[in-house]
Amino acid sequence: MSLQDDFELIKEFLIESNENLSKIDQQMVEIEKHPGDAELLASIFRTIHTIKGTCGFLGFSLLEGITHTAESILSQCRNGERELTPRVVSLVLETVDATRTILQSIEETGKEGADVWQQLRQKLAEEEQLGTSAEPAQSRRAGNERLAAGAIETLVAAGNAAANTTSDPPAPAAVTAPPDAVAPVSDPEPVPEPVAREPQPAAATNASDSAAKSNVSVADSTIRVDVTLLDKLMNLVGELVLARNQILQHSASQEDANFVSTSQRLNLITSELQESVMKTRMQPIGVVWNKLPRVIRDLAAICGKEVRLEMDGAETELDKTIIEAIKDPLTHIVRNCCDHGIEDPATRLSRGKPAHGTLSLRAYHEGGHVNIEIADDGGGINTAKVKAKAVERGLLRPEQAEHLSEREAINLVFAPGFSTATKVSNISGRGVGMDVVKTNIEKIGGAVDLTSRTGLGSTVRIKIPLTLAIIPGLVVASGGQRFVIPQVSLLELVRLEREDAGRLIEKIHGTPVYRRRGSLLPIAYLNEILQLNSTGDFESVNIVVLQAEDRQFGLVVDGISDTQEIVVKPLSKQLKGLSVYAGSTIMGDGKVALILDVMGLSQRAGLSARESSSNTQQAADGASVVERQTLLLFRSGSYERLAVPLSLVARLEEFAKDRVEQAAGRPVVQYRGNILPLVTLSDHLDGPGGGPQASDKVQVVVFSEGDRSVGLVVDQIVDIVEEEVAVRKPSRHHGLMGSAVVGQKVTDFLDLGAVLEWSGEQLTSPGAERKMRPLLVVAEGCPLERGLLRSYAEMLDCRVVEAASVSEAAEAVAQKKADAIVARPALASEIRERLPRALVYDVEGRDSMVRSIQALGAALGAKAEEVEHMAGVTA
Amino acid sequence: MSEQYSTFYVGDLFFGIEVVKVQEVLRYQEMTGVPLAPEGVRGLINLRGQIVTALDMRHRLGLTPRPPEVTPMNLVMQSDEGAVSLLVDEIGDVLEVDSDCYERVPDTLPAAQREMIAGVCKLDGKLLLVLNTERAMQMQ
């Protein structure tokens, strides 16, 4: 059926039109009493106009014809060219009835039905002509009688004209029509007889057509409900599900057969009710998609491109809240595809593609999820351009960029502050975009993935849950507590016998892994992540294999019980900061259980592995402060992992070996118009000649202070990582400050003081400098802004504590003995009020941060001198 | 003018909360611990289908942990973001206090304690500390 595709659209049209028509009935009666009410008239006009417009769009020409003429007549009334006589009112009402009949026919058969509306059309046409030909003033003065007399003449003329112009077979009917049609004219009553008579034949045929179908029309079977009421219903059903779970659990231990069977029945009914209520909140994704053709048309016009939109699966249903949540991200992606993806027609033709680009949207269900694919056949993502842009934006260092895989490079698009559009248009290119898309989709538990083939196009895949309120979950136990893992992230369950487990779970540098069908699966222990005590004395080891974004890991739990439908309840604000939980729920026995956040767990797992491998050190150094640092990792000689804080590194360079010269018996290179002394790290750590230097290039880490620099020759730059370096073990080896676990591996921290000593340069004593690194509280409500300010401060070699509010800042000052607080002026003044004794600096951007920290340095210097002075006095 | 306070004891401190903020008082309930949670959070309670976070007032006020023989009571408080339960040692009466008795917190109190107290009411023979509920519910 050709109309099947438009079925949804037509259904909506029917509901809306029927609602509007019943409104018109009332309004017409009303307007007869107050003919001067312009607002009422305008409203009636609008309704007819809307119906006409939609009919045209949907291809219902018959209905369009009728409503069009009625609209013209109403328009004349509205403009004051014609008076709203009872005759006109009757005619409009007649039109309304006709429209209703046709709508009914459309609903039942999908067609407008036989054209039995000749009379009406003629009356309308005649009335319309009357309005334009007759002088309004005259018609106003004229009584109904005179008008009727005139009307007959015009009517006959019009009837003939209609018979001549319309080639429709039933045209002759028009000839017999006039006598009937006169009836309402001569009748001063506003309800004319034909109105009642007209629809009858149509209704009769329709009734027989739809004998098999339901007698309830779409309009009658639909009501509009407030969304808040649906939300409340959903909540109540959630409660009911919980109560049901409790009763079921209870009934398992009951003997009473009657009770057991009743609770079974309750179980079924609840499930069905839950499903139905969920359905009330479901909307087809087409609701969002419908807006896209227009967006694309406009966009294509602006960009001078030709874009064709294909949609598949518009009927795929999603929860209303999710529909709302994906609206903006979806529009953004589509815009991006148009703006960046699809090339202009000339380029396309030169590449052997059709001039018009194709953008295809596809949505489908897949195991409790909805997948949405947005694909274009444009140029794909130019990874070189992306990398260059990332370097330009300071998101990436040039050295890193070279080593990025294709996939990593593509995913840079999702990095905050990234946009490849060379010029800022009003469409895109403002640097807020894909990162927001990603966060918004992740917020509703979804995932975004971007793939691209150069020259062939790119595809964005969005995977989102159907609903957020009730989800299936796996109940597991760990450390004597129960936890729920959302089924969505669950891949499989692996059970190992105790005796095999030791052999099958292998260790790489203390990190447990499991060989799962030939590939290594990292293993994490839930009780370790959550710092729970587990007896660990179980017959078997249960591994829950989970998918966290693009990686998989195995979570070892003490026990696995079963899967349940759980109602997700958010955590209170006191617990919001815990990324390992997605929420909480009430279990069958009425107790509360926590829902694990797989993503948060996997992030935390890295951390916990670090902690567990260095438990002993932690015990020795209980007062270690957790501090997040960006570290440069490199390799030298026998030292596989060395680190320095990136904030101390000025540049990374690569020199050809033959550029290394000698100055006063020490190796140097000419560098930026200066002489850069080089220190070969392996000579000092491993002894002279310790490190093999087969390559003809040397990798140099440059440290600078003012215009003096030192170059440290290392074997290889490994990585740049940002980590919380929680635990440190002091080292006695000269040149090393100590060790810590970074990226789950033990890493030695280089003592820059020693490097400078070796170089013979005297910058400032780095030991003293380290002690002097001020501790700064960055107070800012917006996380993004806070991160930005933090990065400025860290670049200026400060230690940073973040605070989201005034009270957090106050706490940080009190507990961590921070040296100063920086904040935006508004917040800063608030802080000053609260903490009159603290050093508070206003910052707006990088420059003011530099000034603040200089001022802070001066203030702290003065303080230090004072302390020294005091010490001198007491001594 | 006078105000009604629902009173309770934490250690030997005598506290009060404006009666309108109190939802209900409950006997000790079974709780689900939240691993990794901030220390002041003792667990989650199922309050007729609503999940309520229980905060240990002893910890919030920087007092010594509650001796095992003392079973805490739940004082469930309404807030903008749902209910929160405060674990206190003992529940007292509802007192009607004349607003003349109300005074600001002396500045000499240590900062950590001062923050938690909104004001002091001078009663016969003892002082009623009015809890700064907003601060009490805020972790860090």
Tab-separated table of N, CA and C in Angstrom, chain A residues 239 246 481 483 529-532 569 571-575 578 580-581 584-586 590-592 594 604 805 807-808 811 834, chain B residues 30 32-38 41 44-51 53 55 81 83-84 115 134-140:
chain	number	residue	atom	x	y	z
A	239	GLU	N	7.348	1.300	41.314
A	239	GLU	CA	7.108	0.862	42.684
A	239	GLU	C	6.431	-0.509	42.690
A	246	GLN	N	9.224	-8.295	45.556
A	246	GLN	CA	9.247	-8.706	46.957
A	246	GLN	C	8.277	-9.841	47.209
A	481	GLN	N	28.147	-8.152	49.871
A	481	GLN	CA	27.118	-7.203	49.454
A	481	GLN	C	26.634	-7.557	48.053
A	483	PHE	N	25.328	-6.313	44.284
A	483	PHE	CA	25.425	-5.215	43.337
A	483	PHE	C	24.708	-5.628	42.062
A	529	ILE	N	38.364	-3.232	43.767
A	529	ILE	CA	37.979	-1.910	43.277
A	529	ILE	C	37.199	-1.170	44.354
A	530	LEU	N	36.293	-1.881	44.983
A	530	LEU	CA	35.437	-1.236	45.978
A	530	LEU	C	36.038	-1.289	47.377
A	531	GLN	N	37.234	-1.819	47.477
A	531	GLN	CA	37.932	-1.940	48.757
A	531	GLN	C	37.077	-2.674	49.798
A	532	LEU	N	36.503	-3.784	49.350
A	532	LEU	CA	35.705	-4.604	50.249
A	532	LEU	C	36.542	-5.805	50.659
A	569	LYS	N	17.116	4.145	40.491
A	569	LYS	CA	16.861	5.359	41.272
A	569	LYS	C	18.179	6.108	41.371
A	571	LEU	N	21.252	8.374	42.715
A	571	LEU	CA	21.891	8.502	44.017
A	571	LEU	C	21.745	9.930	44.509
A	572	SER	N	21.761	10.072	45.813
A	572	SER	CA	21.644	11.417	46.377
A	572	SER	C	22.914	12.194	46.062
A	573	LYS	N	22.853	13.490	46.257
A	573	LYS	CA	23.985	14.317	45.831
A	573	LYS	C	25.248	14.025	46.620
A	574	GLN	N	25.075	13.479	47.829
A	574	GLN	CA	26.268	13.149	48.612
A	574	GLN	C	27.101	12.062	47.932
A	575	LEU	N	26.442	11.281	47.070
A	575	LEU	CA	27.130	10.148	46.445
A	575	LEU	C	27.327	10.357	44.949
A	578	LEU	N	30.640	9.564	43.010
A	578	LEU	CA	31.205	8.224	42.867
A	578	LEU	C	30.914	7.683	41.473
A	580	VAL	N	31.733	4.963	40.184
A	580	VAL	CA	31.564	3.517	40.047
A	580	VAL	C	30.100	3.085	40.133
A	581	TYR	N	29.216	3.993	40.552
A	581	TYR	CA	27.808	3.626	40.647
A	581	TYR	C	26.958	4.415	39.654
A	584	SER	N	20.931	3.383	42.315
A	584	SER	CA	20.614	2.355	43.295
A	584	SER	C	19.244	1.790	42.973
A	585	THR	N	18.909	0.696	43.609
A	585	THR	CA	17.603	0.094	43.378
A	585	THR	C	17.198	-0.679	44.618
A	586	ILE	N	15.918	-1.008	44.673
A	586	ILE	CA	15.448	-1.803	45.805
A	586	ILE	C	15.223	-3.229	45.325
A	590	GLY	N	13.539	-6.047	49.721
A	590	GLY	CA	13.330	-4.728	50.301
A	590	GLY	C	14.617	-4.014	50.645
A	591	LYS	N	15.746	-4.681	50.418
A	591	LYS	CA	17.012	-4.016	50.724
A	591	LYS	C	17.494	-3.223	49.519
A	592	VAL	N	18.330	-2.283	49.805
A	592	VAL	CA	18.853	-1.436	48.741
A	592	VAL	C	20.094	-2.090	48.151
A	594	LEU	N	23.266	-1.389	45.099
A	594	LEU	CA	23.864	-0.364	44.238
A	594	LEU	C	24.014	-0.901	42.819
A	604	ARG	N	38.197	3.035	37.312
A	604	ARG	CA	38.653	2.847	38.680
A	604	ARG	C	39.562	1.622	38.789
A	805	SER	N	32.602	24.972	44.609
A	805	SER	CA	31.771	25.973	45.271
A	805	SER	C	32.606	26.679	46.319
A	807	SER	N	32.103	26.754	49.494
A	807	SER	CA	32.380	25.945	50.676
A	807	SER	C	33.441	24.889	50.393
A	808	GLU	N	33.439	24.384	49.162
A	808	GLU	CA	34.498	23.429	48.814
A	808	GLU	C	35.865	24.103	48.868
A	811	GLU	N	36.907	24.498	52.403
A	811	GLU	CA	37.355	23.228	52.950
A	811	GLU	C	38.777	22.910	52.484
A	834	ARG	N	33.627	35.227	52.625
A	834	ARG	CA	33.561	34.053	53.486
A	834	ARG	C	34.893	33.805	54.182
B	30	GLU	N	17.881	-1.173	58.715
B	30	GLU	CA	18.971	-1.884	58.066
B	30	GLU	C	19.475	-1.056	56.891
B	32	THR	N	22.316	-0.400	53.539
B	32	THR	CA	23.252	-0.947	52.569
B	32	THR	C	24.439	0.000	52.501
B	33	GLY	N	25.587	-0.525	52.827
B	33	GLY	CA	26.790	0.307	52.801
B	33	GLY	C	27.164	0.688	51.374
B	34	VAL	N	27.788	1.813	51.246
B	34	VAL	CA	28.226	2.256	49.926
B	34	VAL	C	29.756	2.286	49.932
B	35	PRO	N	30.387	1.255	49.354
B	35	PRO	CA	31.838	1.260	49.318
B	35	PRO	C	32.358	2.509	48.597
B	36	LEU	N	33.455	3.023	49.064
B	36	LEU	CA	34.133	4.185	48.474
B	36	LEU	C	33.404	5.498	48.721
B	37	ALA	N	32.311	5.451	49.447
B	37	ALA	CA	31.566	6.686	49.676
B	37	ALA	C	32.345	7.573	50.645
B	38	PRO	N	32.063	8.859	50.634
B	38	PRO	CA	32.675	9.737	51.636
B	38	PRO	C	32.374	9.205	53.030
B	41	VAL	N	28.980	9.231	54.994
B	41	VAL	CA	27.814	8.492	54.489
B	41	VAL	C	27.832	7.083	55.079
B	44	LEU	N	22.539	3.352	52.638
B	44	LEU	CA	21.273	3.693	52.006
B	44	LEU	C	20.144	2.929	52.694
B	45	ILE	N	19.048	3.616	52.903
B	45	ILE	CA	17.893	3.020	53.575
B	45	ILE	C	16.732	2.977	52.600
B	46	ASN	N	15.963	1.898	52.656
B	46	ASN	CA	14.737	1.821	51.870
B	46	ASN	C	13.602	2.358	52.721
B	47	LEU	N	13.195	3.567	52.393
B	47	LEU	CA	12.111	4.194	53.157
B	47	LEU	C	10.853	4.107	52.308
B	48	ARG	N	10.099	3.040	52.484
B	48	ARG	CA	8.866	2.793	51.710
B	48	ARG	C	9.064	3.047	50.217
B	49	GLY	N	10.062	2.445	49.676
B	49	GLY	CA	10.278	2.550	48.236
B	49	GLY	C	11.140	3.716	47.808
B	50	GLN	N	11.419	4.571	48.744
B	50	GLN	CA	12.274	5.708	48.429
B	50	GLN	C	13.651	5.398	49.008
B	51	ILE	N	14.701	5.674	48.241
B	51	ILE	CA	16.030	5.368	48.758
B	51	ILE	C	16.617	6.628	49.382
B	53	THR	N	19.677	8.409	51.731
B	53	THR	CA	21.060	8.319	52.171
B	53	THR	C	21.138	8.683	53.648
B	55	LEU	N	23.362	9.860	56.792
B	55	LEU	CA	24.611	10.525	57.139
B	55	LEU	C	24.829	10.406	58.646
B	81	GLU	N	16.588	18.198	47.337
B	81	GLU	CA	16.965	17.068	46.491
B	81	GLU	C	16.568	15.759	47.135
B	83	ALA	N	14.835	13.276	50.340
B	83	ALA	CA	15.023	13.138	51.773
B	83	ALA	C	16.432	12.644	52.084
B	84	VAL	N	16.914	13.044	53.242
B	84	VAL	CA	18.203	12.586	53.745
B	84	VAL	C	17.995	12.216	55.200
B	115	GLU	N	30.743	25.859	61.286
B	115	GLU	CA	30.028	25.768	60.006
B	115	GLU	C	28.732	24.996	60.121
B	134	GLU	N	21.723	22.631	55.646
B	134	GLU	CA	22.298	22.651	54.309
B	134	GLU	C	23.742	22.151	54.350
B	135	ARG	N	24.454	22.658	55.335
B	135	ARG	CA	25.859	22.290	55.475
B	135	ARG	C	25.968	20.819	55.889
B	136	ALA	N	25.050	20.398	56.745
B	136	ALA	CA	25.122	19.027	57.250
B	136	ALA	C	24.943	18.016	56.118
B	137	MET	N	24.160	18.413	55.097
B	137	MET	CA	23.894	17.471	54.008
B	137	MET	C	24.934	17.540	52.905
B	138	GLN	N	25.827	18.487	53.044
B	138	GLN	CA	26.777	18.705	51.964
B	138	GLN	C	28.098	18.038	52.298
B	139	MET	N	28.518	17.141	51.434
B	139	MET	CA	29.800	16.491	51.670
B	139	MET	C	30.832	17.252	50.849
B	140	GLN	N	31.841	17.685	51.459
B	140	GLN	CA	32.912	18.472	50.822
B	140	GLN	C	32.373	19.665	50.062
